Coordinates of C-alpha atoms and ligand atoms in Angstrom, one line a residue:
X118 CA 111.8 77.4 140.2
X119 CA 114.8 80.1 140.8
X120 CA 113.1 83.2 140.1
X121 CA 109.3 84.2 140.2
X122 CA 107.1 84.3 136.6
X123 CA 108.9 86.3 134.2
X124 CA 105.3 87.9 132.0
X125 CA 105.2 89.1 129.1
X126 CA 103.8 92.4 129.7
X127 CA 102.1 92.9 133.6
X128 CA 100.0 96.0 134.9
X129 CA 101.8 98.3 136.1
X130 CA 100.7 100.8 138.7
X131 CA 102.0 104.5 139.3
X132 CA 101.0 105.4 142.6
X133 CA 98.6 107.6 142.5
X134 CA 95.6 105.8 141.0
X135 CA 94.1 104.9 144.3
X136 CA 93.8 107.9 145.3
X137 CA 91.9 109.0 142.5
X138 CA 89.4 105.6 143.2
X139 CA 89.1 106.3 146.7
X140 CA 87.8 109.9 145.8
X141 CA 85.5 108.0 143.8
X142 CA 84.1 106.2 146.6
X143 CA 84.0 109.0 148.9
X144 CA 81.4 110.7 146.4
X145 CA 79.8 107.8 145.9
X146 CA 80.1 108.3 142.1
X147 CA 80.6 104.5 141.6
X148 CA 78.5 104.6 138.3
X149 CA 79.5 104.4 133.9
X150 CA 80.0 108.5 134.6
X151 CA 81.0 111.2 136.8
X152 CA 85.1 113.3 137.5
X153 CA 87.3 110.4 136.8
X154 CA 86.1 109.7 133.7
X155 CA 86.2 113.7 132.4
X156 CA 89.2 114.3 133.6
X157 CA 90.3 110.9 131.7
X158 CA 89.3 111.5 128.6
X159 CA 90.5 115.0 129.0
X160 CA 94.2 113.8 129.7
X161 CA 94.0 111.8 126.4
X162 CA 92.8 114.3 124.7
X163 CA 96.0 116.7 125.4
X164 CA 98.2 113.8 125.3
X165 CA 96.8 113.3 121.5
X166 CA 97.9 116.8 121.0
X167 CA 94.6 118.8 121.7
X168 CA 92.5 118.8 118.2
X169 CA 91.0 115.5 119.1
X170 CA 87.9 114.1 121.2
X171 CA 87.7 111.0 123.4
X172 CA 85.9 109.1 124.4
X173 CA 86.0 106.9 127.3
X174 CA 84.3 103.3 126.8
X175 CA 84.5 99.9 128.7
X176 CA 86.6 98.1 126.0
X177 CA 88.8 98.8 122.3
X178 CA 86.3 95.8 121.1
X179 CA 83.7 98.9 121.8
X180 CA 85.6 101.6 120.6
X181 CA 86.1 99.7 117.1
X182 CA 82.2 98.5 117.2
X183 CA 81.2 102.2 117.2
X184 CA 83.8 103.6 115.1
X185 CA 81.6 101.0 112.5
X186 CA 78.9 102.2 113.2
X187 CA 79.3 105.6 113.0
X188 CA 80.6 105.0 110.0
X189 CA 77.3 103.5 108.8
X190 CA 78.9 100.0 108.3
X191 CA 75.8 97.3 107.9
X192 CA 74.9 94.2 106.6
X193 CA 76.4 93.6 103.3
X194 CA 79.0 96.3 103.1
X195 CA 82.6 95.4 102.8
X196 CA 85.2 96.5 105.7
X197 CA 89.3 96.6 105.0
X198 CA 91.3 95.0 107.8
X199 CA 95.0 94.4 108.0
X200 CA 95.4 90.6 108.3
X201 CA 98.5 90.8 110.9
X202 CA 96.6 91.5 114.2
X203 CA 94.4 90.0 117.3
X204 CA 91.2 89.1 116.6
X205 CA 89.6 91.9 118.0
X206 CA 90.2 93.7 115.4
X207 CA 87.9 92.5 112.9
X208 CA 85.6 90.4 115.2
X209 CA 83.4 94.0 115.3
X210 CA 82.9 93.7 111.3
X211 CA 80.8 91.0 111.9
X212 CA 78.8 92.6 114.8
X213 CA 77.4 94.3 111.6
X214 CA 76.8 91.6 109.3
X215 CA 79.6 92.9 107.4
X216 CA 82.0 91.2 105.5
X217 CA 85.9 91.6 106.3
X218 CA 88.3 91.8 103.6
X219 CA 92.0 91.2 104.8
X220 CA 95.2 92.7 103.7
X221 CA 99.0 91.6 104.3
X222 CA 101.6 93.6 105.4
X223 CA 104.5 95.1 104.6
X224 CA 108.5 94.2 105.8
X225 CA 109.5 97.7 107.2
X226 CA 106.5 98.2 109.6
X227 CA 105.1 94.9 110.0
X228 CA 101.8 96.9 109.6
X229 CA 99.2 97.2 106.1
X230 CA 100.8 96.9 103.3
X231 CA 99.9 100.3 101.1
X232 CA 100.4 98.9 97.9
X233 CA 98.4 95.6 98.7
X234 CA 95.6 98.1 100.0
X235 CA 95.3 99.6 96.5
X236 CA 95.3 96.4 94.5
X237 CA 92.3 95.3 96.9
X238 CA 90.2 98.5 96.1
X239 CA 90.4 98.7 93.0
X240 CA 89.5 95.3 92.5
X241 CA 87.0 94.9 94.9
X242 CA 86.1 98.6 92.6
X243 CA 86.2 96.3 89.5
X244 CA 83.0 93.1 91.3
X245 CA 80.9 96.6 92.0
X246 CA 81.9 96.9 95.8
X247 CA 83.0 99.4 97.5
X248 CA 84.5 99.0 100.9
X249 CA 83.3 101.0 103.4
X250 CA 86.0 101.5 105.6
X251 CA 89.5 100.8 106.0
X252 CA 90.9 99.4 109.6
X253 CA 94.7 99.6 110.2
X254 CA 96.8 98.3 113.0
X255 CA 100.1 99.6 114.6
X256 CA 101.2 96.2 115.7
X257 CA 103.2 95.9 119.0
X258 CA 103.4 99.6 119.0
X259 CA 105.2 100.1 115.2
X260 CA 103.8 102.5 113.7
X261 CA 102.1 101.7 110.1
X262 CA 102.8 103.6 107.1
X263 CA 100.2 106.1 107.5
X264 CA 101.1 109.0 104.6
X265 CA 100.8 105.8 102.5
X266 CA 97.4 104.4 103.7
X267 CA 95.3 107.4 104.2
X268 CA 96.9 108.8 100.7
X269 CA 95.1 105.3 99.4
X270 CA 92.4 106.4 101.2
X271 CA 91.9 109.6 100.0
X272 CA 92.0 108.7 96.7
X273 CA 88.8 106.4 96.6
X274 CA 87.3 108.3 99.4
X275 CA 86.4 105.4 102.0
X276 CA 87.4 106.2 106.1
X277 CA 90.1 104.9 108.2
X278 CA 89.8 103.9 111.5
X279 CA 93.4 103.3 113.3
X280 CA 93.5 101.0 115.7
X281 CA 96.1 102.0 118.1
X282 CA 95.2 99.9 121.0
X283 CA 99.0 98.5 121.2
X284 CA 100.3 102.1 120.2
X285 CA 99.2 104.7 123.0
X286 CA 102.5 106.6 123.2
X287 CA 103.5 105.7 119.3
X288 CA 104.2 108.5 116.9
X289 CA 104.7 108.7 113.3
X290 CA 106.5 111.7 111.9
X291 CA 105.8 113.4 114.9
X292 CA 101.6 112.9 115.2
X293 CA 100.3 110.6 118.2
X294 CA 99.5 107.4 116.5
X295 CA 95.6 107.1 117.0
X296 CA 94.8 110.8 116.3
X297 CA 95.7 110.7 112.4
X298 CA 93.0 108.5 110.7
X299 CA 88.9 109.2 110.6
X300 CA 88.8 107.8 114.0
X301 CA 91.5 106.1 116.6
X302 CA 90.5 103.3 118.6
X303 CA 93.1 102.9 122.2
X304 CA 92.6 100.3 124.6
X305 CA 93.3 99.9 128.3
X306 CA 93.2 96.2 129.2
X307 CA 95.5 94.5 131.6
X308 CA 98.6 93.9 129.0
X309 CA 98.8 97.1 127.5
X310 CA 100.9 100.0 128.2
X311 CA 98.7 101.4 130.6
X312 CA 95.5 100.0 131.9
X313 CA 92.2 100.6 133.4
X314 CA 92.5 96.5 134.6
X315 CA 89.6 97.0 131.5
X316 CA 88.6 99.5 128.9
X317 CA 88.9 102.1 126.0
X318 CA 88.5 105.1 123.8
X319 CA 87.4 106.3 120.8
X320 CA 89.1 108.9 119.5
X321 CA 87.0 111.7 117.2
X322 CA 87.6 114.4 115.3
X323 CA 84.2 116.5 116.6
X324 CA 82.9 117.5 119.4
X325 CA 79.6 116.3 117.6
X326 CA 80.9 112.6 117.2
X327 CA 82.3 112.4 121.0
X328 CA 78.9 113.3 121.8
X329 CA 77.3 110.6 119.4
X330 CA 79.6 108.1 121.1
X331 CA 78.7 108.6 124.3
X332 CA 75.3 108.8 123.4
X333 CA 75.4 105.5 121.6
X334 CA 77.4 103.4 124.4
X335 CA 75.1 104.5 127.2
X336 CA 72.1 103.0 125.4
X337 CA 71.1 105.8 122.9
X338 CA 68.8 107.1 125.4
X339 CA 66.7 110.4 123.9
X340 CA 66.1 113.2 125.6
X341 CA 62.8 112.5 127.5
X342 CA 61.7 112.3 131.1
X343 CA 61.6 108.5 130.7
X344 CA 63.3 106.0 128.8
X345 CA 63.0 107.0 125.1
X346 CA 64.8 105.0 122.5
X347 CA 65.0 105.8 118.7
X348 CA 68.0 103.8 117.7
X349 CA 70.0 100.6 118.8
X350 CA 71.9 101.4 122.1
X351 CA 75.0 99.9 123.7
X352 CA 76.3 99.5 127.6
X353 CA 79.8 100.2 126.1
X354 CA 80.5 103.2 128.7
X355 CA 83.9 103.0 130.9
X356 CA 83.0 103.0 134.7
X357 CA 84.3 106.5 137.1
X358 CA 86.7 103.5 139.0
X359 CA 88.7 102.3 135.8
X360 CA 88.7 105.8 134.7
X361 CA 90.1 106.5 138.3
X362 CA 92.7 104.0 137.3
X363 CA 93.3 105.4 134.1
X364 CA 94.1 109.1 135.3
X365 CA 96.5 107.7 137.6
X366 CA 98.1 105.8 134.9
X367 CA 98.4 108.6 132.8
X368 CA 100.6 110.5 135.0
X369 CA 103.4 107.8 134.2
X370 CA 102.6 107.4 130.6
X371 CA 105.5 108.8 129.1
X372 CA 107.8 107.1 131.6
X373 CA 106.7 103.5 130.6
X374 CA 107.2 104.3 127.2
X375 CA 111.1 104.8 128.0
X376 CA 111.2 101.9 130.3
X377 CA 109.4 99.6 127.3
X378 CA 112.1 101.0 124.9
X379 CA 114.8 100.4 126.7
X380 CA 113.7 97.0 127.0
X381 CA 114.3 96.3 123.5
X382 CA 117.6 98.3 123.6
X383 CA 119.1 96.0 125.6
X384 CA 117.5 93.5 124.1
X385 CA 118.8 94.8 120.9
X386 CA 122.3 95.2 122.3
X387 CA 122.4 91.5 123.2
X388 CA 121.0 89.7 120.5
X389 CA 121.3 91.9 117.6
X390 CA 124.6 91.1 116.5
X391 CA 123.6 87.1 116.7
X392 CA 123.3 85.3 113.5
X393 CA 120.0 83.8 112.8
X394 CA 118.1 86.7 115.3
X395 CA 116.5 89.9 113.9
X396 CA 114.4 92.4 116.2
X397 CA 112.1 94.6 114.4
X398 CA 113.7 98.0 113.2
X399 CA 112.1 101.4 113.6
X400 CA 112.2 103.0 110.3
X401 CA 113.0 106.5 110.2
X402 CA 110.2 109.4 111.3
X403 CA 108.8 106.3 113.1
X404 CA 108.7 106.1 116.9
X405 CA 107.3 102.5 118.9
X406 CA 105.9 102.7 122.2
X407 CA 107.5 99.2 122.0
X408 CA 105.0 97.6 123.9
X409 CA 106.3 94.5 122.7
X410 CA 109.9 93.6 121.6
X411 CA 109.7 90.9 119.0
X412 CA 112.1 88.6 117.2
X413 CA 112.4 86.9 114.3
X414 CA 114.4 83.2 114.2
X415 CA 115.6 82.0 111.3
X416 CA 116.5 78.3 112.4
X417 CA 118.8 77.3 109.5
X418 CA 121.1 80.2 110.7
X419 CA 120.4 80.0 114.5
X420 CA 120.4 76.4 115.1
X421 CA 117.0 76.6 116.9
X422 CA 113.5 77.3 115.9
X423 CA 110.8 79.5 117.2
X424 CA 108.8 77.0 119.2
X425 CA 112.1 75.4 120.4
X426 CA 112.9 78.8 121.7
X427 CA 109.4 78.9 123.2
X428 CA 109.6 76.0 125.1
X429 CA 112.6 76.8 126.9
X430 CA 111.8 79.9 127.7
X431 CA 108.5 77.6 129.1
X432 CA 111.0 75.7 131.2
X433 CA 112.4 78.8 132.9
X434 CA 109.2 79.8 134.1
X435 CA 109.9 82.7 131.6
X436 CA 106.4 83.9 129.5
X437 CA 106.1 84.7 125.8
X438 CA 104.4 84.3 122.8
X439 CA 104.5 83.3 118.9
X440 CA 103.7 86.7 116.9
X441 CA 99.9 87.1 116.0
X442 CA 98.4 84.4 114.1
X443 CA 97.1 86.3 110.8
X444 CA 93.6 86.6 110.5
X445 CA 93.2 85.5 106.9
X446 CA 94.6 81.9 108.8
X447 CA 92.6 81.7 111.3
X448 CA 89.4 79.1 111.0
X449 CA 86.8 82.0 111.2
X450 CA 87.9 84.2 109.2
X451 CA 89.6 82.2 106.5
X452 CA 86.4 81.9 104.2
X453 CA 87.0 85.7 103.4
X454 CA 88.4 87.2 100.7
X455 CA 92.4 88.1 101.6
X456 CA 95.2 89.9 99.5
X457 CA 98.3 87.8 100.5
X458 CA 101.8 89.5 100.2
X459 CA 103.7 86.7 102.1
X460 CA 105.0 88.8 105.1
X461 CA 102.6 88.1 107.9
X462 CA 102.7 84.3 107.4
X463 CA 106.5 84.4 108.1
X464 CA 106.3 86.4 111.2
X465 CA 103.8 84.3 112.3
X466 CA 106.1 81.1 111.9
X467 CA 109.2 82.5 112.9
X468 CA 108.5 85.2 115.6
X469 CA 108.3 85.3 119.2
X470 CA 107.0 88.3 121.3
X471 CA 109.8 88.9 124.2
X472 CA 108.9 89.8 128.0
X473 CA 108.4 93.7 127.5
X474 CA 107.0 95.1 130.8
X475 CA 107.8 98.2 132.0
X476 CA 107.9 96.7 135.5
X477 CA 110.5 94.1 134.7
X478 CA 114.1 94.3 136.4
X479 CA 117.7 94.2 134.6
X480 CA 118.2 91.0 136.1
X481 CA 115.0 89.7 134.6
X482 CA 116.0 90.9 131.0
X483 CA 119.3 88.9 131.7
X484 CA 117.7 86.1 132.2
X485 CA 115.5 85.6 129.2
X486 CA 118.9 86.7 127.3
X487 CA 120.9 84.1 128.7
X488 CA 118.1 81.5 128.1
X489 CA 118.1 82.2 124.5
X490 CA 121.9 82.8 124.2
X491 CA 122.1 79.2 125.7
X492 CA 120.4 77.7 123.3
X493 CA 121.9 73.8 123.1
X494 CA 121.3 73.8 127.1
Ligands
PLP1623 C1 93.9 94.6 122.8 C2 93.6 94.9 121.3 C3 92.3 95.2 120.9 C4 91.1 95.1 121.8 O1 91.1 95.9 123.0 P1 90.3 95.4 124.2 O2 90.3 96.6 125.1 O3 91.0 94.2 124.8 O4 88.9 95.1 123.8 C5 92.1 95.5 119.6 N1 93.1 95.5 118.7 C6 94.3 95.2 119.1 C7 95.4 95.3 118.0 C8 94.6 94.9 120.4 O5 95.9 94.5 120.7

C-alpha cells in the first residue's frame, strides 16, 4: 500500500492533555472525581455560553439514559426519536421499558422533520398516548431545525432532549447546539470532535439537575455515614484521567472545528461542481462542526454507485462509511411505530461519510478526491 490508513475521523491530541493526566497521577486522584473533572465540566459550561450545567459522565449512552430518567420516562410511556441516527440514540428508551416512536427527516438539515413531528403527536394524541419526550439529533454536526421542533414541543408540552454528541462546536442561529432543548446530551468517544478516548455530558438547565445527575451516575448514594440507597443508582460517572484528556482537548476545540470545515471546503471545491455528487448544504443561520462531510451519489448521473464508490475507496486503503442506517430499518427497532417521510431511506442508500479528521493532511484529502474523480479506474 502507497500511503498509510486514510480514517475516517482519528483522535486527535492537542498537546497539553498529558500534562493535565500526569497532575492527576501526581495527586493520586485516579478515581470517577476530583480537579480534572471540575475544571471539565466547567470549560463546557462557558463554551455552552454560561447559563448551562454539565455534567461530566463516562459515556453519551449515559448522558441520554439519565436525561430519560430525569424526565420520569418508564415502562409503558412513549419516547419520540428522530429515525436518521446511531443506535445509541434510542437504545436508552428501552433501558426504561419504554417504547420508541421514530420520526423521518427533513431534506434541508438532514435532521427531524418538524412537520412529521406534529403529525406523530397528534395522532399518537388521538390512540390516548402521550409521548413523553421528544429526542432530536444534529446528525454529522448539521444542525436540526430547532425553532421548528421545540415550537412543536411547546405546543403539547412534552421535553426535548438534544442529542448533540456529533455537534460539540455546532450552532444554530447563534446558540451552541446542545444548550437549547430541556436537556443536551455531548459525547466524547474516540471519533468525535474531541475525545476523552471515552465519555460524556449531560447538559442541564439547574444547578438542581447537575446535582441530580451526579447524584444518580455515582450510584444514588444518600447522605449517610454508610451506604444508604433510596433509588436505583448508576456507575455512569467520567473518570479525573479522561476528564484530564478532555480539558486538554478543549483548549483546541475551536481550532478543530475550522480544520473539520475546511475539510469539506475543499471537499466542496472539488466535487461540488460534478454531476451526479451533492455534499450536504448548510442552510442559512446554521453552522456544522462538520464532523463529517457527507455525499450523496446519484448513480444514473455519476456513472457509479455508493457502494462501488465504497469499495474503491476500500482498495486504497482509504476508510469511510454508508450514512447511518435509519433506525425505523433496522431489525430491532423496526416492530415500532415510525412516521416515514422518505428522506432518510435515500441518504441511507445513496450516501457515503467522507474522511473528516482534523488530523488529516492536504495530500490525504487529494487522495480520496482523486479516487472518486477516477471513478472507471
Ligand atoms: C456517538 C453517539 C452517541 C453515543 O455516544 P457514546 O459516547 O459513544 O456513548 C449518541 N448519539 C449519537 C448521534 C452519536 O453519534
Amino acid at each position: 500500500m502507497k500511503h498509510p490508513k486514510i480514517w475516517l475521523s482519528s483522535p486527535h491530541m492537542g498537546g497539553r492533555e498529558q500534562d493535565f493526566v500526569n497532575k492527576a497521577f501526581e495527586n493520586n486522584w485516579v478515581a470517577p472525581l476530583g480537579e480534572n473533572v471540575d475544571g471539565f465540566e466547567s470549560d463546557l459550561e462557558t463554551f455552552l455560553g454560561g447559563n448551562v450545567h454539565v455534567a461530566a459522565l463516562s459515556s453519551g449512552t449515559a448522558a441520554l439514559h439519565l436525561a430519560l430518567v430525569l424526565l420520569g420516562v418508564k415502562t409503558g410511556d412513549e419516547v419520540i426519536c428522530q429515525s436518521f441516527t446511531f443506535s445509541a440514540s434510542a437504545n436508552p428508551i428501552l433501558y426504561q421499558g419504554a417504547t420508541p416512536v421514530f420520526i423521518d427527516s427533513e431534506k434541508d438539515s438532514w435532521n427531524m422533520c418538524p412537520t412529521a413531528l406534529r403529525h406523530c403527536i397528534i395522532d399518537r394524541l388521538s390512540n390516548g398516548i402521550k409521548p413523553k419526550a421528544i429526542i432530536v439529533v444534529h446528525l454529522y454536526g448539521m444542525p436540526a431545525d430547532m425553532d421548528a421542533i421545540m415550537a412543536v414541543a411547546q405546543e403539547f408540552d412534552i421535553k426535548v432532549i438534544e442529542d448533540a454528541a456529533e455537534a460539540l462546536g455546532s450552532r444554530y442561529k447563534d446558540r451552541a447546539c446542545g444548550s437549547i432543548g430541556d436537556f443536551g446530551v455531548l459525547s466524547f468517544n474516540g471519533n468525535k470532535i474531541i475525545t476523552t478516548s471515552g465519555g460524556g455530558a449531560l447538559v442541564c438547565k439547574t444547578p438542581e439537575l447537575k446535582q441530580k445527575t451526579i447524584f444518580l451516575s455515582n450510584q444514588s448514594r444518600d447522605p449517610a455515614p454508610h451506604y444508604q440507597h433510596s433509588e436505583i443508582g448508576y456507575n455512569y460517572r467520567m473518570s479525573n484521567i479522561c476528564a484530564g484528556i478532555g480539558r486538554g482537548q478543549m483548549e483546541v476545540l475551536n481550532t478543530r472545528v475550522l480544520k473539520r470545515r475546511e475539510n469539506f471546503e475543499i471537499y466542496k471545491t472539488e466535487l461540488g461542481a460534478c454531476p451526479g455528487l451533492k455534499l450536504q448544504e448548510e442552510p442559512s443561520g446554521y453552522f456544522s462542526n462538520r464532523w463529517l462531510s457527507c455525499i450523496v451519489i446519484d448513480a444514473e448521473i455519476f456513472g457509479r454507485d455508493r457502494e462501488q464508490i465504497r469499495l474503491k475507496f476500500e482498495e486504497q486503503n482509504i476508510d469511510s462509511r454508508p450514512l447511518w442506517k435509519p433506525l425505523h430499518l433496522q431489525p430491532i427497532f423496526a416492530p415500532y411505530s415510525s412516521y416515514i417521510t422518505g428522506v432518510s431511506g435515500h441518504l441511507f442508500n445513496h450516501g457515503l461519510c467522507l474522511p473528516s479528521g482534523s488530523n488529516l493532511e492536504i495530500s490525504d484529502l487529494k487522495t480520496v478526491i482523486e479516487t472518486i474523480k477516477n471513478k472507471y479506474n
